Coordinates of C-alpha atoms in Angstrom, one line a residue:
X47 CA -16.5 25.3 -7.0
X48 CA -14.3 27.8 -5.8
X49 CA -10.1 28.3 -5.8
X50 CA -10.1 28.1 -2.2
X51 CA -10.5 24.2 -2.3
X52 CA -7.9 24.1 -5.0
X53 CA -5.4 26.3 -3.2
X54 CA -5.7 24.3 -0.2
X55 CA -5.1 21.0 -1.8
X56 CA -2.5 22.2 -3.8
X57 CA -0.8 23.6 -0.7
X58 CA -1.0 19.9 0.6
X59 CA 0.3 18.3 -2.5
X60 CA 3.3 20.6 -2.2
X61 CA 4.4 19.6 1.2
X62 CA 3.7 15.9 0.4
X63 CA 6.5 16.7 -2.6
X64 CA 9.0 18.2 -0.6
X65 CA 8.6 15.6 1.9
X66 CA 9.2 13.0 -0.7
X67 CA 12.4 14.6 -1.9
X68 CA 14.0 14.5 1.5
X69 CA 12.9 10.7 1.9
X70 CA 14.5 9.7 -1.4
X71 CA 17.9 10.9 0.1
X72 CA 17.7 7.7 2.4
X73 CA 20.2 8.0 5.2
X74 CA 21.5 11.4 3.8
X75 CA 24.0 12.9 1.4
X76 CA 26.9 11.9 3.5
X77 CA 25.8 8.1 3.4
X78 CA 25.1 8.3 -0.4
X79 CA 28.8 9.7 -0.7
X80 CA 30.1 6.7 0.8
X81 CA 28.5 4.5 -1.3
X82 CA 29.7 6.2 -4.0
X83 CA 33.1 6.5 -2.7
X84 CA 33.1 2.4 -2.5
X85 CA 31.8 2.0 -6.2
X86 CA 28.4 1.1 -5.3
X87 CA 25.1 2.3 -6.4
X88 CA 22.5 3.4 -4.2
X89 CA 19.3 1.6 -4.0
X90 CA 17.3 3.6 -6.4
X91 CA 20.3 4.0 -8.8
X92 CA 20.3 0.2 -8.7
X93 CA 16.7 -0.2 -9.7
X94 CA 16.9 2.8 -12.4
X95 CA 19.5 0.9 -14.0
X96 CA 17.8 -2.4 -13.8
X97 CA 14.4 -1.4 -15.3
X98 CA 13.7 -0.7 -19.0
X99 CA 14.8 2.4 -20.7
X100 CA 11.4 4.8 -21.3
X101 CA 9.7 3.2 -18.6
X102 CA 8.7 4.4 -15.1
X103 CA 9.6 2.7 -11.8
X104 CA 6.3 2.5 -9.8
X105 CA 7.4 3.1 -6.2
X106 CA 5.4 1.8 -3.7
X107 CA 5.6 2.5 0.4
X108 CA 7.5 5.6 -0.3
X109 CA 6.4 7.2 3.2
X110 CA 7.0 3.8 5.2
X111 CA 8.4 4.7 8.6
X112 CA 7.6 8.4 8.4
X113 CA 8.4 10.0 11.8
X114 CA 8.7 6.5 13.2
X115 CA 12.2 5.4 15.5
X116 CA 13.3 9.2 16.3
X117 CA 15.1 7.4 19.1
X118 CA 16.9 5.5 16.4
X119 CA 17.4 8.4 13.9
X120 CA 14.7 7.4 12.0
X121 CA 14.1 5.0 9.0
X122 CA 13.5 6.9 5.8
X123 CA 11.2 4.7 3.2
X124 CA 11.7 1.9 5.8
X125 CA 15.1 0.8 5.1
X126 CA 14.1 -0.3 1.9
X127 CA 12.9 0.8 -1.9
X128 CA 10.4 -1.2 -4.1
X129 CA 7.5 -1.4 -6.5
X130 CA 6.9 -2.5 -10.1
X131 CA 8.8 -2.1 -12.8
X132 CA 9.5 -3.3 -16.3
X133 CA 12.7 -5.8 -16.8
X134 CA 13.1 -7.1 -20.2
X135 CA 9.7 -6.3 -20.9
X136 CA 8.5 -8.2 -18.1
X137 CA 6.5 -6.5 -15.1
X138 CA 8.4 -7.4 -12.1
X139 CA 8.3 -6.4 -8.3
X140 CA 11.9 -4.9 -7.4
X141 CA 12.9 -4.7 -3.7
X142 CA 16.3 -3.4 -2.6
X143 CA 17.6 -2.7 0.7
X144 CA 18.8 0.9 1.2
X145 CA 22.4 0.7 2.3
X146 CA 22.5 4.4 3.2
X147 CA 19.9 3.8 6.1
X148 CA 21.4 2.0 9.1
X149 CA 23.3 -0.1 6.5
X150 CA 20.3 -1.5 5.0
X151 CA 19.3 -3.5 8.7
X152 CA 15.7 -4.3 9.3
X153 CA 13.4 -2.2 11.6
X154 CA 10.1 -4.0 12.4
X155 CA 8.4 -1.6 9.6
X156 CA 11.4 -2.9 7.1
X157 CA 10.5 -6.4 7.8
X158 CA 6.5 -5.6 7.3
X159 CA 7.2 -3.7 3.8
X160 CA 9.5 -6.4 2.8
X161 CA 6.7 -8.9 3.5
X162 CA 4.1 -6.7 1.5
X163 CA 6.2 -6.7 -1.7
X164 CA 6.4 -10.5 -1.1
X165 CA 2.6 -10.5 -0.9
X166 CA 2.3 -8.4 -3.9
X167 CA 4.3 -11.0 -6.1
X168 CA 2.2 -14.0 -4.7
X169 CA -1.0 -12.4 -5.1
X170 CA -0.3 -10.9 -8.9
X171 CA 2.1 -14.1 -9.9
X172 CA 5.2 -11.5 -10.7
X173 CA 8.7 -12.3 -10.9
X174 CA 10.4 -10.8 -7.7
X175 CA 14.0 -9.1 -8.0
X176 CA 15.8 -8.9 -4.3
X177 CA 18.7 -6.4 -4.6
X178 CA 20.4 -7.6 -1.2
X179 CA 22.6 -4.9 0.8
X180 CA 21.7 -5.2 4.3
X181 CA 23.2 -5.9 8.0
X182 CA 20.2 -7.9 9.0
X183 CA 17.9 -7.4 12.0
X184 CA 18.4 -4.0 13.5
X185 CA 19.5 -5.2 17.0
X186 CA 18.4 -2.7 19.2
X187 CA 14.8 -3.5 18.5
X188 CA 15.2 -7.3 17.6
X189 CA 12.2 -8.3 19.9
X190 CA 9.9 -6.5 17.6
X191 CA 11.5 -8.0 14.4
X192 CA 12.7 -11.4 15.1
X193 CA 10.4 -14.2 16.4
X194 CA 6.8 -13.7 15.6
X195 CA 4.6 -14.8 12.5
X196 CA 4.8 -11.5 10.9
X197 CA 8.3 -10.5 11.9
X198 CA 12.0 -11.4 9.9
X199 CA 11.6 -15.1 9.5
X200 CA 8.2 -14.7 7.3
X201 CA 10.3 -13.5 4.6
X202 CA 11.9 -17.0 3.9
X203 CA 8.5 -18.6 4.5
X204 CA 7.3 -16.9 1.5
X205 CA 10.4 -17.5 -0.3
X206 CA 9.4 -21.0 0.0
X207 CA 5.8 -20.9 -1.0
X208 CA 6.7 -18.5 -4.1
X209 CA 9.0 -21.2 -5.2
X210 CA 6.2 -23.9 -4.9
X211 CA 3.9 -21.5 -6.7
X212 CA 6.4 -21.3 -9.7
X213 CA 7.3 -17.5 -8.8
X214 CA 10.5 -16.5 -10.1
X215 CA 13.0 -15.1 -7.4
X216 CA 16.0 -13.9 -8.4
X217 CA 18.6 -12.3 -5.7
X218 CA 21.4 -9.8 -6.6
X219 CA 23.8 -10.0 -3.5
X220 CA 25.3 -6.2 -4.2
X221 CA 26.8 -5.9 -0.4
X222 CA 26.2 -7.5 3.0
X223 CA 23.7 -10.4 3.5
X224 CA 24.3 -11.9 7.1
X225 CA 22.7 -14.0 9.6
X226 CA 19.2 -14.8 8.8
X227 CA 18.9 -12.8 6.0
X228 CA 21.7 -15.2 4.2
X229 CA 18.9 -17.5 3.5
X230 CA 16.9 -15.1 1.2
X231 CA 19.2 -15.3 -1.7
X232 CA 19.8 -19.3 -1.1
X233 CA 15.9 -19.8 -1.3
X234 CA 15.8 -17.7 -4.2
X235 CA 16.1 -19.4 -7.7
X236 CA 19.2 -17.9 -8.6
X237 CA 21.9 -15.7 -6.9
X238 CA 24.3 -13.2 -8.0
X239 CA 27.0 -11.7 -6.4
X240 CA 30.0 -9.3 -7.1
X241 CA 33.3 -9.8 -6.1
X242 CA 35.0 -7.5 -3.4
X243 CA 31.8 -6.5 -2.6
X244 CA 29.1 -9.0 -1.8
X245 CA 29.1 -11.4 1.2
X246 CA 26.9 -14.2 2.3
X247 CA 27.4 -15.7 5.8
X248 CA 25.6 -16.7 8.9
X249 CA 28.2 -15.0 11.1
X250 CA 30.6 -12.2 10.3
X251 CA 34.3 -12.1 11.0
X252 CA 33.9 -10.6 14.2
X253 CA 31.5 -13.1 15.5
X254 CA 33.6 -15.9 14.3
X255 CA 36.2 -15.1 15.9
X256 CA 34.3 -14.6 19.3
X257 CA 32.4 -18.1 18.7
X258 CA 35.3 -20.1 17.4
X259 CA 38.5 -18.3 18.0
X260 CA 39.3 -18.3 13.9
X261 CA 40.8 -15.5 12.2
X262 CA 39.2 -14.4 8.9
X263 CA 38.0 -11.7 6.7
X264 CA 35.2 -11.4 4.8
X265 CA 36.0 -11.9 1.7
X266 CA 37.1 -15.4 2.4
X267 CA 34.7 -16.2 4.4
X268 CA 31.9 -15.5 2.4
X269 CA 32.8 -13.6 -0.8
X270 CA 31.6 -14.1 -4.3
X271 CA 34.7 -16.3 -5.4
X272 CA 34.0 -18.6 -2.2
X273 CA 30.5 -19.1 -3.1
X274 CA 30.9 -19.3 -6.3
X275 CA 34.2 -21.9 -6.4
X276 CA 33.6 -23.4 -3.0
X277 CA 30.7 -23.5 -1.5
X278 CA 28.5 -23.6 -4.7
X279 CA 26.0 -21.3 -3.0
X280 CA 25.9 -18.5 -5.4
X281 CA 25.5 -19.1 -9.3
X282 CA 27.1 -16.2 -10.5
X283 CA 30.0 -13.6 -10.0
X284 CA 30.5 -10.2 -11.9
X285 CA 33.0 -7.6 -11.3
X286 CA 30.9 -4.7 -11.1
X287 CA 27.1 -4.1 -9.7
X288 CA 25.9 -3.1 -13.4
X289 CA 27.3 -6.4 -14.7
X290 CA 25.6 -8.3 -12.1
X291 CA 22.4 -6.5 -12.8
X292 CA 22.8 -7.1 -16.7
X293 CA 22.8 -10.8 -15.9
X294 CA 19.2 -9.9 -14.2
X295 CA 17.9 -8.5 -17.1
X296 CA 19.0 -11.4 -19.5
X297 CA 17.7 -14.1 -16.9
X298 CA 14.1 -12.0 -17.1
X299 CA 13.9 -11.9 -20.9
X300 CA 14.1 -15.9 -21.0
X301 CA 11.3 -16.4 -18.9
X302 CA 8.1 -18.3 -20.3
X303 CA 5.1 -16.6 -20.6
X304 CA 1.8 -17.8 -18.5
X305 CA -1.5 -17.9 -18.6
X306 CA -3.4 -14.3 -18.1
X307 CA -6.4 -13.8 -16.0
X308 CA -8.0 -12.1 -19.2
X309 CA -9.9 -9.1 -17.6
X310 CA -11.1 -7.1 -20.6
X311 CA -9.3 -4.1 -21.9
X312 CA -9.8 -2.0 -25.0
X313 CA -8.1 1.3 -26.4
X314 CA -8.0 3.7 -23.8
X315 CA -9.6 7.2 -23.6
X316 CA -9.0 10.3 -21.5
X317 CA -11.7 11.4 -19.4
X318 CA -13.9 14.1 -21.4
X319 CA -13.9 15.8 -18.0
X320 CA -10.8 17.7 -17.1
X321 CA -9.3 15.8 -14.0
X322 CA -7.4 18.6 -12.7
X323 CA -10.9 20.0 -11.6
X324 CA -10.9 17.2 -9.0
X325 CA -8.9 19.4 -6.4
X326 CA -11.8 22.2 -7.3
X327 CA -14.5 19.9 -6.7
X328 CA -13.3 18.1 -3.4
X329 CA -13.9 20.3 -0.3
X330 CA -10.8 21.5 1.7
X331 CA -13.1 20.8 4.8
X332 CA -13.7 17.0 5.0
X333 CA -17.4 17.6 6.5
X334 CA -18.6 19.3 3.7
X335 CA -20.5 17.4 1.1
X336 CA -20.0 17.3 -2.7
X337 CA -20.9 15.3 -5.8
X338 CA -18.8 11.9 -5.8
X339 CA -20.3 11.4 -9.6
X340 CA -18.2 14.5 -10.5
X341 CA -14.8 12.7 -9.0
X342 CA -15.9 9.5 -10.9
X343 CA -16.4 11.3 -14.5
X344 CA -13.0 12.7 -14.3
X345 CA -11.4 9.2 -13.4
X346 CA -13.4 7.1 -16.3
X347 CA -12.7 6.8 -19.8
X348 CA -14.5 9.2 -22.0
X349 CA -16.3 10.3 -18.7
X350 CA -18.9 7.5 -19.4
X351 CA -20.2 5.7 -16.3
X352 CA -23.3 3.1 -16.7
X353 CA -25.0 3.7 -12.8
X354 CA -26.6 0.7 -11.0
X355 CA -29.8 0.9 -9.3
X356 CA -29.6 4.9 -9.9
X357 CA -32.5 5.5 -7.7
X358 CA -31.9 3.2 -4.7
X359 CA -29.4 3.1 -2.1
X360 CA -28.2 6.7 -3.0
X361 CA -25.5 7.2 -0.4
X362 CA -23.3 4.3 -2.4
X363 CA -22.8 4.8 -5.9
X364 CA -22.4 1.7 -8.0
X365 CA -21.7 1.1 -11.8
X366 CA -19.7 0.1 -14.7
X367 CA -17.0 1.9 -16.1
X368 CA -13.4 1.8 -18.2
X369 CA -10.2 3.1 -16.5
X370 CA -7.5 3.4 -18.9
X371 CA -9.3 0.9 -21.2
X372 CA -9.6 -1.8 -18.3
X373 CA -13.4 -2.6 -17.6
X374 CA -14.0 -2.0 -13.7
X375 CA -16.9 -2.0 -11.4
X376 CA -16.9 1.0 -9.4
X377 CA -18.6 1.3 -5.9
X378 CA -18.1 5.1 -4.3
X379 CA -19.3 6.7 -1.2
X380 CA -21.9 9.4 -2.2
X381 CA -21.1 12.6 0.1
X382 CA -24.2 14.7 -1.2
X383 CA -27.3 14.7 1.1
X384 CA -29.7 12.8 -0.8
X385 CA -33.2 11.7 -0.6
X386 CA -34.0 7.8 -0.8
X387 CA -36.7 6.1 -2.6
X388 CA -39.0 6.6 0.0
X389 CA -38.2 10.4 0.2
X390 CA -36.3 9.7 3.3
X391 CA -33.2 12.2 3.6
X392 CA -30.2 10.3 4.1
X393 CA -26.6 11.8 5.2
X394 CA -23.9 11.9 2.9
X395 CA -20.8 9.6 3.2
X396 CA -23.3 7.4 5.8
X397 CA -24.0 3.7 4.5
X398 CA -27.6 2.9 4.9
X399 CA -29.7 -0.5 4.7
X400 CA -30.6 -0.2 1.1
X401 CA -27.0 1.4 0.0
X402 CA -25.1 -1.6 1.8
X403 CA -27.7 -4.1 0.3
X404 CA -27.0 -2.2 -3.3
X405 CA -23.5 -2.5 -3.0
X406 CA -23.5 -6.1 -2.2
X407 CA -25.7 -7.0 -5.0
X408 CA -23.1 -5.2 -7.1
X409 CA -20.1 -6.7 -5.8
X410 CA -21.7 -10.2 -6.5
X411 CA -22.4 -9.3 -10.1
X412 CA -18.7 -8.1 -10.8
X413 CA -17.5 -11.4 -9.2
X414 CA -19.9 -13.2 -11.6
X415 CA -19.0 -11.3 -14.7
X416 CA -15.0 -11.2 -13.6
X417 CA -15.0 -7.5 -13.7
X418 CA -12.2 -5.8 -11.0
X419 CA -13.6 -3.8 -8.5
X420 CA -12.4 -0.2 -7.6
X421 CA -13.7 1.0 -4.1
X422 CA -13.6 5.1 -3.8
X423 CA -13.5 5.6 0.1
X424 CA -15.3 8.6 1.5
X425 CA -17.4 7.2 4.3
X426 CA -18.1 8.0 8.1
X427 CA -19.5 4.6 8.8
X428 CA -23.2 3.0 8.9
X429 CA -26.0 4.7 9.9
X430 CA -27.0 4.2 13.8
X431 CA -30.1 4.5 15.7
X432 CA -33.3 2.6 16.8
X433 CA -34.4 2.8 12.8
X434 CA -31.6 1.4 11.4
X435 CA -30.9 -1.1 13.9
X436 CA -34.8 -2.1 13.5
X437 CA -34.5 -2.5 10.1
X438 CA -31.5 -4.8 10.4
X439 CA -28.6 -2.5 9.9
X440 CA -26.0 -5.1 11.1
X441 CA -27.5 -7.4 8.5
X442 CA -27.0 -5.4 5.7
X443 CA -23.9 -4.3 6.7
X444 CA -22.7 -8.0 7.4
X445 CA -24.2 -8.9 3.7
X446 CA -21.8 -6.3 2.1
X447 CA -18.8 -7.4 4.1
X448 CA -19.4 -11.0 3.3
X449 CA -19.5 -9.9 -0.4
X450 CA -16.5 -7.8 -0.2
X451 CA -14.4 -10.7 1.6
X452 CA -14.9 -13.1 -0.7
X453 CA -14.5 -11.6 -3.9
X454 CA -12.5 -13.4 -6.0
X455 CA -11.6 -10.6 -8.7
X456 CA -9.1 -8.2 -7.7
X457 CA -10.0 -5.1 -5.5
X458 CA -8.3 -1.6 -5.5
X459 CA -9.0 1.0 -2.8
X460 CA -8.6 4.4 -3.1
X461 CA -9.1 6.7 0.0
X462 CA -10.3 9.8 -1.1
X463 CA -11.7 11.5 2.0
X464 CA -12.8 9.9 5.5
X465 CA -12.7 6.4 6.2
X466 CA -13.9 5.7 9.5
X467 CA -15.3 2.7 11.9
X468 CA -16.8 -0.3 9.9
X469 CA -17.3 1.9 6.7
X470 CA -13.7 1.2 6.1
X471 CA -14.2 -2.3 6.4
X472 CA -17.1 -2.5 3.9
X473 CA -15.5 -0.4 1.3
X474 CA -12.5 -2.8 1.2
X475 CA -10.0 -1.6 3.8
X476 CA -6.6 -3.0 4.4
X477 CA -7.9 -5.8 6.3
X478 CA -10.2 -6.9 3.2
X479 CA -7.1 -7.9 1.1
X480 CA -7.4 -5.3 -1.8
X481 CA -4.7 -5.9 -4.3
X482 CA -3.4 -2.5 -3.8
X483 CA -4.9 0.4 -1.4
X484 CA -3.8 4.2 -2.0
X485 CA -5.1 7.3 -0.3
X486 CA -4.9 10.9 -1.8
X487 CA -3.4 13.1 0.4
X488 CA -7.0 14.5 2.1
X489 CA -7.6 10.9 3.4
X490 CA -8.3 10.3 6.9
X491 CA -8.4 7.0 8.7
X492 CA -9.7 6.2 11.9
X493 CA -12.5 4.5 14.0
X494 CA -14.5 7.8 14.1
X495 CA -13.9 11.3 13.3
X496 CA -11.7 13.5 15.6
X497 CA -14.2 15.7 17.2
X498 CA -16.5 12.7 18.4
X499 CA -13.6 10.6 19.5
X500 CA -12.1 13.5 21.4
X501 CA -15.4 13.8 23.4
X502 CA -16.1 10.4 23.7
X503 CA -12.5 9.9 25.4
X504 CA -13.1 13.3 27.3
X505 CA -15.9 11.8 28.7
X506 CA -14.4 8.5 29.8
X507 CA -11.3 10.4 31.4
X508 CA -13.6 13.0 33.4
X509 CA -15.7 10.1 34.4
X510 CA -12.7 8.1 35.7
X511 CA -11.3 11.6 38.0
X512 CA -14.8 12.0 39.0
X513 CA -14.9 8.1 40.4
X514 CA -11.6 9.1 42.3
X515 CA -13.2 12.0 43.8
X516 CA -11.5 15.0 41.6
X517 CA -13.3 17.6 39.9
X518 CA -12.3 19.2 36.7
X519 CA -12.9 23.0 36.1
X520 CA -14.2 23.9 32.6
X521 CA -11.0 25.3 31.4
X522 CA -8.9 22.1 32.6
X523 CA -11.3 20.0 30.5
X524 CA -11.1 22.3 27.6
X525 CA -7.0 21.6 27.9
X526 CA -7.8 18.1 28.1
X527 CA -9.8 18.0 25.2
X528 CA -7.3 20.0 23.3
X529 CA -4.6 17.6 23.9
X530 CA -6.8 14.3 22.9
X531 CA -8.0 16.4 19.9
X532 CA -4.1 17.1 18.9
X533 CA -3.0 13.5 19.4
X534 CA -6.0 11.8 17.8
X535 CA -5.7 14.0 14.6
X536 CA -2.4 13.5 14.4
X537 CA -2.9 9.4 14.3
X538 CA -5.7 9.9 11.5
X539 CA -3.5 11.8 8.7
X540 CA -2.4 9.9 5.6
X541 CA 1.2 10.1 6.7
X542 CA 0.5 8.2 9.8
X543 CA -1.4 5.7 7.6
X544 CA 1.3 5.2 5.2
X545 CA 4.2 5.0 7.5
X546 CA 2.7 2.0 9.1
X547 CA 1.7 0.4 5.7
X548 CA -2.2 0.9 6.1
X549 CA -2.2 1.9 2.5
X550 CA 0.7 1.3 0.1
X551 CA 1.2 4.9 -1.1
X552 CA -0.1 8.6 -0.9
X553 CA -0.9 9.6 -4.3
X554 CA -1.9 12.8 -6.1
X555 CA -5.5 12.6 -7.6
X556 CA -4.1 13.1 -11.1
X557 CA -2.1 9.8 -10.4
X558 CA -5.4 7.9 -9.9
X559 CA -6.1 6.1 -13.3
X560 CA -2.4 5.4 -13.6
X561 CA -2.3 3.5 -10.2
X562 CA -5.7 1.6 -10.7
X563 CA -4.4 1.0 -14.2
X564 CA -1.0 -0.8 -13.2
X565 CA -2.8 -2.5 -10.3
X566 CA -5.3 -4.4 -12.7
X567 CA -2.3 -4.9 -15.4
X568 CA -0.3 -6.6 -12.5
X569 CA -3.7 -8.4 -11.3
X570 CA -4.0 -9.7 -14.8
X571 CA -0.9 -12.1 -14.5
X572 CA -2.9 -14.4 -11.9
X573 CA -5.5 -16.3 -13.4
X574 CA -8.6 -16.8 -11.1
X575 CA -8.4 -20.2 -9.6
X576 CA -11.8 -20.6 -7.7
X577 CA -15.6 -19.9 -7.7
X578 CA -17.0 -17.1 -6.0
X579 CA -19.0 -18.1 -2.9
X580 CA -20.2 -15.7 -0.3
X581 CA -21.0 -18.4 2.3
X582 CA -23.7 -18.1 4.8
X583 CA -25.5 -14.7 5.8
X584 CA -28.9 -13.1 6.5
X585 CA -30.5 -12.3 3.4

């Protein structure tokens, strides 16, 4: 362990912090000032007012949209602020349109982010609060947000599903709510509006004039008085945002209690090994080995970890522990070069036959015992070559994927380092429906490592040119390789992943215990309603 690792990580964390401060300005200080001049709060101020005093808002997706849509001026935080927060003592999902970003309009990534919050509410049976202030679909990109299965219309489909599931939905309309977006508050359980500020209509005054020739102002067409006194669409009207949000608090305070899943929790204990040392242990260079057990012992209560099949399948570590008092099963990639039970040298970060077999068995055990699963990813993929293929690596890998896919207990994934290829899948990547998935600043997600990918792509490109009769010089090949490498590396950063919601958030390693604990707390609201079955696989 050297200070070199720590210095490199602290630099990256400082860069992340600076970027987050910029993102939190949304559409910029000028647009924030306009909101305030109109007597309106901005999204984060609304959330801060809504949640209980002396509690923290657990933001999800802050980096969504990062460096996307530069031709349209960008979309900080995807134009939506959301996450988990306590309202009147109840854990809720809160979603707030950011009116400072293109008037709260829905970009493609905005729709994806809003659907993610609804998914969290459904998966964890949590009440969801919509703080609505949106101009609707961003028209210049309507073809990428309007018609498809996972586009804007899916929001209202989910409204209907959640209603059928008995999940509380409250819409506080604090500004515009137009076109298709007008369905969201009406499909919620209760709709609240603010006089002189809120509006709900399928078509605004300009479109009404163009369509039917009628002259009408926004307040008369679809304001708070209209919808509480004439149409009956809204349930409450208030003079200020604060009064509106106070009603949300009162409504949530009266919700009945539901059956919990019953995951085991005792009095939490801090790790006896200092979590700040993680930055010293984790190599700055992602190709260097380290002992994952040292990381685990700085995340779990009292640094106690009961390792499962310790001497078998050594490139995956499995075992039981507690995190913030919650019982968990941990599946982690071991990055040390180790020897198998047969004395064979195994490369760290690679999943071998025995490792996959062990992990599958452990995942099944945790499902049998109703213990939530935590995956710590630093994986370069499954072992390749004739020896592995003849030993049935695909079969053993499929067994692990099958067990992870069919798990009924909550799954939480933390990408610590590499997350490559089928290793991403087996270790519960985004495609395998983890309840929450996070990455450290050091995470990299890709189909393979940058160097291997760049050389593979170079060979393909050079081969194509040769087929056309063009020979490249060594300098030309080196130039192409550099371009490919730079482009590929840019697509493997944690920011690229977080911008596209491949992960829920980029977190500081020091916050890992907190995010896992909060995730299990959320998941504990949803009782397990089916038995664990793996289906058919090759044993």
